[in-house]
GROMACS .gro file of C-alpha atoms in nm:
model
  307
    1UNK     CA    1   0.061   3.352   4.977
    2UNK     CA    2  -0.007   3.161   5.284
    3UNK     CA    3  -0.390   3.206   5.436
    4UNK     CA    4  -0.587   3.006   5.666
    5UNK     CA    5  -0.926   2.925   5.497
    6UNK     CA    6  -1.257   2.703   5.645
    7UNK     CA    7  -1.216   2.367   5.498
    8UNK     CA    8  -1.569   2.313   5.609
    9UNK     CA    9  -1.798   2.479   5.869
   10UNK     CA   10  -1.712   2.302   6.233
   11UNK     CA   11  -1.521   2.346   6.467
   12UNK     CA   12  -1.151   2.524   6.525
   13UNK     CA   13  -1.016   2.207   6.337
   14UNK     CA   14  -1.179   2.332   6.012
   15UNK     CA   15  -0.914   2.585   5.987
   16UNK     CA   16  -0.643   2.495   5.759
   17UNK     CA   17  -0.364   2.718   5.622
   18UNK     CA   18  -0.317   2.666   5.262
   19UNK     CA   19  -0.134   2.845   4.981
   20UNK     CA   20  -0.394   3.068   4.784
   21UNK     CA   21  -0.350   3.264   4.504
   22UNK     CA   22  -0.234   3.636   4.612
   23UNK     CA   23  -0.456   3.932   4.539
   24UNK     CA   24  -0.433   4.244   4.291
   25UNK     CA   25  -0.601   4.566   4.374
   26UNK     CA   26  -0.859   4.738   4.153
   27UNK     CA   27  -0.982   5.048   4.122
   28UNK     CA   28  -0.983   5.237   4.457
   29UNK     CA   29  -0.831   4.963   4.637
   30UNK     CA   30  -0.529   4.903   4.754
   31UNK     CA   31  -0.301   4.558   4.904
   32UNK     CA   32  -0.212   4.520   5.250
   33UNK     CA   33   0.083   4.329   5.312
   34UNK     CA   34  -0.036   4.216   5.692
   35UNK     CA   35   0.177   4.203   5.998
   36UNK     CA   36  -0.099   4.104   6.233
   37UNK     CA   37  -0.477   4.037   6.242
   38UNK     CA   38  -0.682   4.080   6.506
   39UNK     CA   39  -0.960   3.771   6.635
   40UNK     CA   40  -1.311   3.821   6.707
   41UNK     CA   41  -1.605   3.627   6.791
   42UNK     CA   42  -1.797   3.687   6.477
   43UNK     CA   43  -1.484   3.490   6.331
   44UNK     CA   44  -1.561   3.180   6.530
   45UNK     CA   45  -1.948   3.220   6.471
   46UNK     CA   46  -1.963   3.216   6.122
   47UNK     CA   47  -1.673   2.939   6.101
   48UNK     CA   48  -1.930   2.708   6.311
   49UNK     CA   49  -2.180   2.766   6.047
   50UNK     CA   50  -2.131   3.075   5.745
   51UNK     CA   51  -2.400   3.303   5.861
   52UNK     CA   52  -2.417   3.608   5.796
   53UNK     CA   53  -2.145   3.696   5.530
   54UNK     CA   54  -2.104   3.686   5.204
   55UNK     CA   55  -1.846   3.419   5.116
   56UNK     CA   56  -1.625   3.383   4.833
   57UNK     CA   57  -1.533   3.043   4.678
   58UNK     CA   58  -1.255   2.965   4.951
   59UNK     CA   59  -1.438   3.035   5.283
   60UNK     CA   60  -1.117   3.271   5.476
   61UNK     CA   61  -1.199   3.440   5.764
   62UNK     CA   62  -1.084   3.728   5.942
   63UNK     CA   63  -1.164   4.161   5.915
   64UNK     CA   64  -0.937   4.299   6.128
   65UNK     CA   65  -0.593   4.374   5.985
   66UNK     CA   66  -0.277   4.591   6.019
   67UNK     CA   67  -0.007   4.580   5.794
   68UNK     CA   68   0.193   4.808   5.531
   69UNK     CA   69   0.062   4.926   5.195
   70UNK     CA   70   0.201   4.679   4.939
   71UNK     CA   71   0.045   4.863   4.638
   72UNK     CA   72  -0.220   5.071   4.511
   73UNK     CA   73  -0.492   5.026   4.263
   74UNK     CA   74  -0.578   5.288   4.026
   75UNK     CA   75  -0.739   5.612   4.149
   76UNK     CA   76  -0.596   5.564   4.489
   77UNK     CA   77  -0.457   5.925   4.646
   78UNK     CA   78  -0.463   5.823   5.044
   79UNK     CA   79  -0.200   5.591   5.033
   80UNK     CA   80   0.136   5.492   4.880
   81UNK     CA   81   0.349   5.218   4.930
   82UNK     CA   82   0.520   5.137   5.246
   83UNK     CA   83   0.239   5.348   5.448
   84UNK     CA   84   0.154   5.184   5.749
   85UNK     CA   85  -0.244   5.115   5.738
   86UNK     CA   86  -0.498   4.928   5.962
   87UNK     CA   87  -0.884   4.870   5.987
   88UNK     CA   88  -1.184   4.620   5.880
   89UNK     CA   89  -1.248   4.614   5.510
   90UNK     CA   90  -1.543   4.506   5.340
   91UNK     CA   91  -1.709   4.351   5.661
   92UNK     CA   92  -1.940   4.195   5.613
   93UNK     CA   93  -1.867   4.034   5.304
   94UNK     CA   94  -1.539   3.818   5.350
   95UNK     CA   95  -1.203   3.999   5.366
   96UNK     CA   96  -0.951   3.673   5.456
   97UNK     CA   97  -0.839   3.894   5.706
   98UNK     CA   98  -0.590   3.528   5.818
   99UNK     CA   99  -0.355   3.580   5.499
  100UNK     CA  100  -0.034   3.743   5.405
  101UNK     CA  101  -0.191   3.960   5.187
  102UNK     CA  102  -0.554   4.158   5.216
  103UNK     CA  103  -0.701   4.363   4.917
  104UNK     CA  104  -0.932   4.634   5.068
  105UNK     CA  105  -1.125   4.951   4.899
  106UNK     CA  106  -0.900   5.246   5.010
  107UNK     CA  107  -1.174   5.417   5.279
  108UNK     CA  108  -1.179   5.080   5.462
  109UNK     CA  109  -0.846   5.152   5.615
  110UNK     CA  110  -0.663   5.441   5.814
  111UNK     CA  111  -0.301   5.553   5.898
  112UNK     CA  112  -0.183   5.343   6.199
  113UNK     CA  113  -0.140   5.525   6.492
  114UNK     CA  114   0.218   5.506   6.523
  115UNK     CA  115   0.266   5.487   6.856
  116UNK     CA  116   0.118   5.082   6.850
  117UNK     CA  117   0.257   4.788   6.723
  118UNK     CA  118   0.089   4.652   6.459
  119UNK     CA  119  -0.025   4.374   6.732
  120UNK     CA  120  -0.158   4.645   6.910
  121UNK     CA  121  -0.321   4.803   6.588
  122UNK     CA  122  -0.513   4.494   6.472
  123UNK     CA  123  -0.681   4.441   6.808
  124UNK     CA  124  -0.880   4.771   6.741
  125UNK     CA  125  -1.068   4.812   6.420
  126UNK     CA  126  -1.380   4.557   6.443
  127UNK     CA  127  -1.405   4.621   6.827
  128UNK     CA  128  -1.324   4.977   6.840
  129UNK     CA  129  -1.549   5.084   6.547
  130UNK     CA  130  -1.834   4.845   6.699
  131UNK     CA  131  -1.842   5.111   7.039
  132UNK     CA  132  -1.803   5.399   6.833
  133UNK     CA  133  -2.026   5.377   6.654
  134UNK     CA  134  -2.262   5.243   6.853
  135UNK     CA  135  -2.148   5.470   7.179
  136UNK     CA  136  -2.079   5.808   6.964
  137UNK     CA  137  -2.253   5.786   6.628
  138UNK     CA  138  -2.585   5.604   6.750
  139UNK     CA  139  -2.652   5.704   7.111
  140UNK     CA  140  -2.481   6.023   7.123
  141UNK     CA  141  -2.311   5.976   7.444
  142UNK     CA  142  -2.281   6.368   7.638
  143UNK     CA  143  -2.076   6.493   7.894
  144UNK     CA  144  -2.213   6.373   8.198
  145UNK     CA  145  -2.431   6.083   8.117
  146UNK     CA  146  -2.437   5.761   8.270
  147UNK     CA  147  -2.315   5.470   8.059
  148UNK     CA  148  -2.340   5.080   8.130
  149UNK     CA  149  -2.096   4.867   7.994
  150UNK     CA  150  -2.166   4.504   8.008
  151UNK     CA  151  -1.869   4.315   7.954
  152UNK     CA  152  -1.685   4.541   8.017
  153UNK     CA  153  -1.335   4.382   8.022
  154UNK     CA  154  -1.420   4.191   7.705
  155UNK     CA  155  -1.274   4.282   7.351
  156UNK     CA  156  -1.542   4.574   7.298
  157UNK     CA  157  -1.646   4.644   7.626
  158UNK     CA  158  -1.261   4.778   7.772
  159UNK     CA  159  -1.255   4.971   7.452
  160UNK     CA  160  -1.637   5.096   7.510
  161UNK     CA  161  -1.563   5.236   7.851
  162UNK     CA  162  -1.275   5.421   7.724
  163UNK     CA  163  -1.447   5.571   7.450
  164UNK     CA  164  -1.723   5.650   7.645
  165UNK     CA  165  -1.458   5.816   7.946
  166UNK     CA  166  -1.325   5.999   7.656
  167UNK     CA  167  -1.671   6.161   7.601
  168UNK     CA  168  -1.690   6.282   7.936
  169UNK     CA  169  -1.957   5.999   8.034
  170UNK     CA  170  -1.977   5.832   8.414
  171UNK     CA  171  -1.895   5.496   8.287
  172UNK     CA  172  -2.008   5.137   8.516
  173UNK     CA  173  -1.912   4.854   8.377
  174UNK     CA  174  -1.964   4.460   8.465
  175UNK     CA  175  -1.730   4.198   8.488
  176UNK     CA  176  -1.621   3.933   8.740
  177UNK     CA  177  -1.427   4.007   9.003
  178UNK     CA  178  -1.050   3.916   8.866
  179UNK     CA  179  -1.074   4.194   8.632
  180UNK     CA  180  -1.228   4.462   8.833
  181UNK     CA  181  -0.892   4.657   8.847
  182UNK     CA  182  -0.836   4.670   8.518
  183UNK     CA  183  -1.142   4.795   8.421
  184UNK     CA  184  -1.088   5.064   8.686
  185UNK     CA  185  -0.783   5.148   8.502
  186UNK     CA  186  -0.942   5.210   8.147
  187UNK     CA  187  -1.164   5.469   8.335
  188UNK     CA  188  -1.466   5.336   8.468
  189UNK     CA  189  -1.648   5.502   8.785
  190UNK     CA  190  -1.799   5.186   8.889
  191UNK     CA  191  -1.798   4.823   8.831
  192UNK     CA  192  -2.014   4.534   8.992
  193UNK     CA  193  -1.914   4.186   8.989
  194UNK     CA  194  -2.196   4.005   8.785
  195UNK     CA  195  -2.154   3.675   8.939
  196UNK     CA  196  -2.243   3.825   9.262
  197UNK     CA  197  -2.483   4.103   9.207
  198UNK     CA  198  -2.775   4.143   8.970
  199UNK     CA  199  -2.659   4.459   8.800
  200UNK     CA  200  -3.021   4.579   8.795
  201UNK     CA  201  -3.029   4.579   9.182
  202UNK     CA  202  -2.756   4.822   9.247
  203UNK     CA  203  -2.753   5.044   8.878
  204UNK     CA  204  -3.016   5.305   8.813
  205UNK     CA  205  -3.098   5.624   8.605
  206UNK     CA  206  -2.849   5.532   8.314
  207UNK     CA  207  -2.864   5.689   8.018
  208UNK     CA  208  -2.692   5.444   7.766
  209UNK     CA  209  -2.639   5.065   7.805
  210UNK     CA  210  -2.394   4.910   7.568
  211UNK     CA  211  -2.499   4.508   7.596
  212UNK     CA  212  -2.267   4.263   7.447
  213UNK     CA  213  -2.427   3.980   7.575
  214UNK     CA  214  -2.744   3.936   7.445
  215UNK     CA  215  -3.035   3.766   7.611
  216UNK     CA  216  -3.233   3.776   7.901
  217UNK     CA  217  -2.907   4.029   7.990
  218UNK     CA  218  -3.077   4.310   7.706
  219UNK     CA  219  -3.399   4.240   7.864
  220UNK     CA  220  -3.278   4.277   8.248
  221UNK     CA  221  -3.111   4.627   8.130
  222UNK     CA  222  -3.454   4.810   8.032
  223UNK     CA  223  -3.472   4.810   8.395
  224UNK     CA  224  -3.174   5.010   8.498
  225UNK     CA  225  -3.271   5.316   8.196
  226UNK     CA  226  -3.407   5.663   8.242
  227UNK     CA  227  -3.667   5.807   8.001
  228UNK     CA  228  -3.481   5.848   7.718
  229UNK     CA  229  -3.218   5.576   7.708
  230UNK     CA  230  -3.058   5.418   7.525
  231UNK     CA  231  -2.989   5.029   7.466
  232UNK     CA  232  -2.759   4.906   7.216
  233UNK     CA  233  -2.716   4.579   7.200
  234UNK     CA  234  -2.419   4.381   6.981
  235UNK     CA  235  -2.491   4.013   6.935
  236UNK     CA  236  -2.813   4.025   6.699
  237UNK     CA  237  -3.112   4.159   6.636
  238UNK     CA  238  -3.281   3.835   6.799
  239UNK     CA  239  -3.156   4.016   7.130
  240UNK     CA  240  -3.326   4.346   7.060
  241UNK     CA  241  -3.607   4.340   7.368
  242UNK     CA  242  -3.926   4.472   7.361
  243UNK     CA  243  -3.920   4.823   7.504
  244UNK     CA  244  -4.129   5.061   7.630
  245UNK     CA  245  -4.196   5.398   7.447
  246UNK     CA  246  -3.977   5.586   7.694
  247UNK     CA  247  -3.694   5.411   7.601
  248UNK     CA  248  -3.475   5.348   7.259
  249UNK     CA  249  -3.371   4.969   7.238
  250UNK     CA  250  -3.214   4.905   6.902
  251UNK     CA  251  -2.960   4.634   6.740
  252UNK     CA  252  -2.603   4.778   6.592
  253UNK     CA  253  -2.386   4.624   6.356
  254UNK     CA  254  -2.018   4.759   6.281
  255UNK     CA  255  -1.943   4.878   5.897
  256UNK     CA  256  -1.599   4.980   5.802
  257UNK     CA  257  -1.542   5.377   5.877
  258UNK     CA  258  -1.231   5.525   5.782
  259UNK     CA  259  -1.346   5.867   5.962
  260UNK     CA  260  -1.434   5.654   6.245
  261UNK     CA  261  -1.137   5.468   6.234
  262UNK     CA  262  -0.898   5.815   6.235
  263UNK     CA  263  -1.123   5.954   6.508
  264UNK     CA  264  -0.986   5.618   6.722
  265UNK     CA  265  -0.680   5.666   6.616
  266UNK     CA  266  -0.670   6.031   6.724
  267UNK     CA  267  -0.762   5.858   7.090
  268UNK     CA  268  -0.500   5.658   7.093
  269UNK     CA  269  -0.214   5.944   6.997
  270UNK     CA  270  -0.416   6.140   7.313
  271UNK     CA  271  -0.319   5.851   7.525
  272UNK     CA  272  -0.699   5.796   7.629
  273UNK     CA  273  -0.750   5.448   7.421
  274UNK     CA  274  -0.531   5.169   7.513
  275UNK     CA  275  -0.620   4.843   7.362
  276UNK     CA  276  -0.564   4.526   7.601
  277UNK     CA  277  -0.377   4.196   7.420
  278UNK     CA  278  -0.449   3.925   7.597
  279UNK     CA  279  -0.274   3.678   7.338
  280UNK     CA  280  -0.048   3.704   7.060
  281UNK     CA  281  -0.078   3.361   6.856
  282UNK     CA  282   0.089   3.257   6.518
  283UNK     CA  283  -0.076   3.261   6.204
  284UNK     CA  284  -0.077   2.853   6.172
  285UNK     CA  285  -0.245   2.842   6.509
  286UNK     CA  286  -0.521   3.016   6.368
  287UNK     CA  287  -0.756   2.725   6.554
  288UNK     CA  288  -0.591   2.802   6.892
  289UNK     CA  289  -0.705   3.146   6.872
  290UNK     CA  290  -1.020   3.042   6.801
  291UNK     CA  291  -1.024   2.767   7.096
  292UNK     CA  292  -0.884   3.047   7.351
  293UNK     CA  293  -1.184   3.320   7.224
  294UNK     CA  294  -1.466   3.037   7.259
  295UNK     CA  295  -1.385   3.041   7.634
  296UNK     CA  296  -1.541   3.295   7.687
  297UNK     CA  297  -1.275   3.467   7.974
  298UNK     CA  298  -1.078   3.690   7.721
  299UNK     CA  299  -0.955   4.028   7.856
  300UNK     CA  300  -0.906   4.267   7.571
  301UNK     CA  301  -0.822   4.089   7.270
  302UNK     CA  302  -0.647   3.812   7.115
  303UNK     CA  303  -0.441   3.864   6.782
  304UNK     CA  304  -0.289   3.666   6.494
  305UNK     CA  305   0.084   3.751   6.412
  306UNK     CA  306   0.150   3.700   6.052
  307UNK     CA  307   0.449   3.919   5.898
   0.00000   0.00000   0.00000
C-alpha cells in the first residue's frame, strides 16, 4: 500500500511516500481502508524531531482518519465490512494515519456521521476530541458560563466554541480580525481581535479558558478567571502556569474516545458542529500540508485525500 513515512526527522522534505507492507487486524481490531486523513500540528512537531510518540520501525505519521471498514479482526461485533468509520486510533503511539490502509483497536473509531464527506469527517477526530474532552469531560462547561477560546478560528478552537455553544456556554473567542465573522458564525458571543487588544483588558469573570497557544498567553489568561476557573491549556505541560489556589490551571492531552467520538458525531447530525476545511491536499503532497499548517494562519483544518 502506498504511505508517506519520515525518512528522517527535518523538515516537510522528510516526508516521502513509499510502498509499505499493508496491515492485518488482530484481535479487537479492525482495517480501515482510508479515504481521507485529517493534518494536525502534533504531525509536524514530532516530524521536526519524534517527541512524544511511540514510533514503530518506519516513522509514519498521521491519527486522524476516515475511511470504510476493510475487515475485521477476531472478536470484533461494532463493525462489519463496508461500514463507514472515522476517529484517532492509538494516539499517541503511531497510527500512519498518511496510508491507504490503517489498523486500529475497534473502540478507537465511530460510525461516520453520514451527513459529511469523509473530507469533512477526518478534519474532526484529533481536534474535536481535544475540546471535548477538555471543554465537557475536564472543565464541565454549564449552561451559562463564560468560556474563552483562544484561537478560536484555528483547527480546535472553531470546533471548541461550537462545542462549548452547544453546552449552553457564552462563548468569546480570539482571533485576528479577517476571521472575526466566521467565528461569529460557529456561535460565539464575542470575539476581540488579538493583534489589537490585550484580551485581558477587555475579558473578565470567565469561567473556562481553553488556551491553544501556550506561553506567556496561559499565563496572561489567569487574569481574566473567576474563583473557580478553569484553564486548560493544549500545547504542553511546559505551558501549565503557576496558579493561584482559587483557580484550576491544568495541561490536557487528547486519547482516542469512541463515546466521545459518537457524542461529536451526534453534534454534527443536530446541525450544531460544522467542521471548517480550509485545504484539501493529495496524499503525495503530504509535505505541502505540512508547509501550509506551519504558517500558522489556518482556518479550520487542512486534510489529506487518499482514496
Amino acid at each position: 500500500m502506498r504511505a508517506v513515512v519520515v525518512e528522517q526527522w527535518g523538515g516537510p522534505e522528510n516526508l516521502v511516500e513509499r510502498e509499505v507492507e499493508r496491515p492485518a487486524p488482530g484481535l479487537g481490531e479492525v482495517l480501515v481502508r482510508v479515504h481521507a486523513a485529517g493534518v494536525n500540528p502534533v504531525d509536524w512537531k514530532t516530524r521536526a524531531g519524534g517527541a512524544l510518540i511511540e514510533w514503530g520501525t518506519v516513522p509514519a505519521v498521521g491519527w486522524d482518519v476516515s475511511g470504510t471498514v476493510e475487515a475485521v479482526g477476531p472478536g470484533v461485533g461494532l463493525y462489519r465490512p463496508g461500514d463507514e468509520v472515522f476517529g484517532m486510533p492509538l494516539f499517541p503511539k503511531q497510527a500512519g494515519g498518511y496510508a491507504e490502509y490503517v489498523v486500529a483497536p475497534a473502540r478507537h473509531l465511530a460510525p461516520k456521521p453520514a451527513s459529511l464527506t469523509h473530507v469533512e469527517a477526518a478534519a474532526l477526530p484529533l481536534a474535536a476530541l481535544t475540546a471535548w474532552q477538555a471543554l465537557v469531560d475536564t472543565a464541565d462547561v454549564r449552561p451559562g458560563e463564560r468560556v474563552l477560546v483562544h484561537a478560536a478560528a484555528g483547527g480546535v478552537g472553531h470546533l471548541a466554541v461550537q462545542i462549548a455553544k452547544a453546552r449552553g456556554a457564552y462563548v468569546i473567542g480570539t482571533a485576528s480580525a479577517g476571521k472575526h465573522q466566521l467565528v461569529r458564525e460557529l456561535g460565539a458571543d464575542e470575539v476581540v481581535d488579538y493583534r489589537e487588544t490585550r484580551f485581558e483588558d477587555v475579558v473578565s469573570d470567565v469561567d473556562v479558558v481553553l488556551d491553544g497557544i501556550g506561553g506567556e498567553t496561559a499565563a496572561r489568561s489567569l487574569k481574566v478567571l473567576r474563583d473557580g476557573g478553569r484553564l486548560i491549556t493544549l500545547p504542553g505541560p511546559d505551558d501549565v502556569p503557576a496558579a493561584p489556589d482559587e483557580v484550576r490551571a491544568l495541561w490536557v492531552l487528547v486519547e482516542p474516545d469512541h463515546l466521545g467520538l459518537r457524542e461529536i458525531a451526534a453534534l454534527v447530525e443536530q446541525g450544531k458542529l460544522r467542521p471548517v476545511v480550509e485545504a484539501a491536499v493529495p496524499l503525495a503532497e503530504a509535505a505541502k500540508a505540512h508547509e501550509l499548517g506551519e504558517q500558522g494562519r489556518t482556518t479550520g483544518k487542512i486534510v489529506l485525500t487518499v482514496a
